[in-house]
Structures are given as structure tokens and as C-alpha cells.
Amino acid sequence: MTIIKKMVEAIEEELEGAKDYAEKYVECKAKEKMQKASRYKEMAEDELKHAMYVHEWAVREVEQISTVYTPPVEMMEKWDKAHKEYVEKVAWIKQMLNM
């Protein structure tokens, strides 16, 4: 399922951006550069929002495919792994943004 693969790649890209911005947020906050930290936090939250949108679309796509036929085990294993990583990364990024 090429569309699911592309969505997973898009999610990973958005989360990587969110992580980078969140790390910069923490760094600026530690240096008491609050205006800059605030912008980085905002940028990280935007990237998280984008990842969430694509994740929601991917979930719906997997559900729709599953109504038509049984997806291959390999595809579902990859999706389950990607979904688990998404949940873990989002939790970590949110934790950084709450510092």
C-alpha cells in the first residue's frame, strides 16, 4: 500500500521537525531566551498538528482498506510499528514542550 507508506513517511518528517523545534525550545528556555523559546514551541506544536492530521488520514485509510479486503500481514505489522512509534514520539515531544 504505497499511500500508507507515503503517509508514514510524511508523519515521520513532521515529527522530526517537531522534535528539532522542541529541542531548540528547551535550549532557548534554559538560556532564558523566552521570546525565541516561545516561537520554537509554537513551531513544534504546528509540526505536531501536521503529523496528527496525516496520522488521522492514515488511520482512516487503513480502516477503509480493511473493509474491502484483509491487508497483508507484513503491511499491518509495518503499520502497527509506525503507529506505536508515532505515539511514543508524540509523547516525548509533548513532554519536552511541557518543560
Short mmCIF file of C-alpha atoms in Angstrom, two decimals:
data_model
loop_
_atom_site.label_atom_id
_atom_site.label_comp_id
_atom_site.label_asym_id
_atom_site.label_seq_id
_atom_site.Cartn_x
_atom_site.Cartn_y
_atom_site.Cartn_z
CA MET A 1 0.00 0.00 0.00
CA THR A 2 2.00 2.86 -1.34
CA ILE A 3 -0.34 5.51 0.03
CA ILE A 4 0.10 4.26 3.62
CA LYS A 5 3.87 4.15 3.18
CA LYS A 6 3.89 7.75 1.93
CA MET A 7 1.72 8.86 4.84
CA VAL A 8 4.02 7.15 7.34
CA GLU A 9 6.99 8.94 5.75
CA ALA A 10 5.14 12.27 5.98
CA ILE A 11 4.33 11.64 9.64
CA GLU A 12 7.97 10.83 10.38
CA GLU A 13 9.10 14.01 8.62
CA GLU A 14 6.68 16.18 10.60
CA LEU A 15 7.67 14.54 13.88
CA GLU A 16 11.36 15.02 13.14
CA GLY A 17 10.71 18.73 12.60
CA ALA A 18 8.68 18.92 15.79
CA LYS A 19 11.47 17.19 17.73
CA ASP A 20 14.10 19.57 16.36
CA TYR A 21 12.00 22.61 17.28
CA ALA A 22 11.19 21.19 20.72
CA GLU A 23 14.89 20.66 21.42
CA LYS A 24 15.60 24.26 20.38
CA TYR A 25 12.74 25.39 22.61
CA VAL A 26 14.26 23.64 25.64
CA GLU A 27 17.71 25.04 24.82
CA CYS A 28 16.44 28.61 24.47
CA LYS A 29 14.34 28.31 27.61
CA ALA A 30 17.38 27.09 29.54
CA LYS A 31 19.30 30.14 28.31
CA GLU A 32 16.35 32.36 29.31
CA LYS A 33 15.72 33.47 25.74
CA MET A 34 11.99 33.31 26.30
CA GLN A 35 10.79 35.08 23.14
CA LYS A 36 12.79 32.75 20.94
CA ALA A 37 11.78 29.75 23.05
CA SER A 38 8.13 30.69 22.63
CA ARG A 39 8.48 30.76 18.84
CA TYR A 40 10.21 27.37 18.77
CA LYS A 41 7.46 25.93 20.94
CA GLU A 42 4.85 27.31 18.56
CA MET A 43 6.71 25.84 15.58
CA ALA A 44 6.98 22.44 17.28
CA GLU A 45 3.26 22.47 18.06
CA ASP A 46 2.49 23.28 14.41
CA GLU A 47 4.58 20.33 13.25
CA LEU A 48 2.82 18.07 15.78
CA LYS A 49 -0.53 19.26 14.44
CA HIS A 50 0.53 18.39 10.88
CA ALA A 51 1.68 14.93 11.99
CA MET A 52 -1.65 14.42 13.76
CA TYR A 53 -3.61 15.30 10.62
CA VAL A 54 -1.66 12.88 8.44
CA HIS A 55 -1.88 10.20 11.14
CA GLU A 56 -5.67 10.57 11.24
CA TRP A 57 -5.83 10.22 7.46
CA ALA A 58 -3.62 7.13 7.57
CA VAL A 59 -5.79 5.52 10.25
CA ARG A 60 -8.89 6.11 8.11
CA GLU A 61 -7.12 4.75 5.03
CA VAL A 62 -6.13 1.55 6.85
CA GLU A 63 -9.70 1.17 8.14
CA GLN A 64 -11.15 1.65 4.63
CA ILE A 65 -8.73 -0.84 3.11
CA SER A 66 -9.64 -3.34 5.82
CA THR A 67 -13.33 -3.16 4.86
CA VAL A 68 -12.57 -4.18 1.28
CA TYR A 69 -10.04 -6.93 1.91
CA THR A 70 -7.67 -8.29 4.53
CA PRO A 71 -4.42 -6.36 4.23
CA PRO A 72 -1.23 -8.41 4.06
CA VAL A 73 0.25 -9.31 7.43
CA GLU A 74 3.50 -7.56 6.52
CA MET A 75 1.67 -4.31 5.79
CA MET A 76 -0.22 -4.43 9.06
CA GLU A 77 2.96 -5.20 11.00
CA LYS A 78 4.65 -2.16 9.44
CA TRP A 79 1.62 -0.01 10.16
CA ASP A 80 1.41 -1.21 13.78
CA LYS A 81 5.11 -0.45 14.25
CA ALA A 82 4.77 3.01 12.68
CA HIS A 83 1.69 3.75 14.80
CA LYS A 84 3.49 2.72 18.00
CA GLU A 85 6.50 4.91 17.11
CA TYR A 86 4.14 7.82 16.38
CA VAL A 87 2.53 7.55 19.82
CA GLU A 88 5.92 7.31 21.57
CA LYS A 89 7.47 10.23 19.67
CA VAL A 90 4.46 12.48 20.19
CA ALA A 91 4.53 11.74 23.92
CA TRP A 92 8.25 12.55 24.12
CA ILE A 93 7.90 15.80 22.16
CA LYS A 94 4.95 16.91 24.29
CA GLN A 95 6.97 16.15 27.40
CA MET A 96 9.77 18.41 26.13
CA LEU A 97 7.28 21.17 25.37
CA ASN A 98 5.91 20.98 28.91
CA MET A 99 9.32 21.65 30.46
#
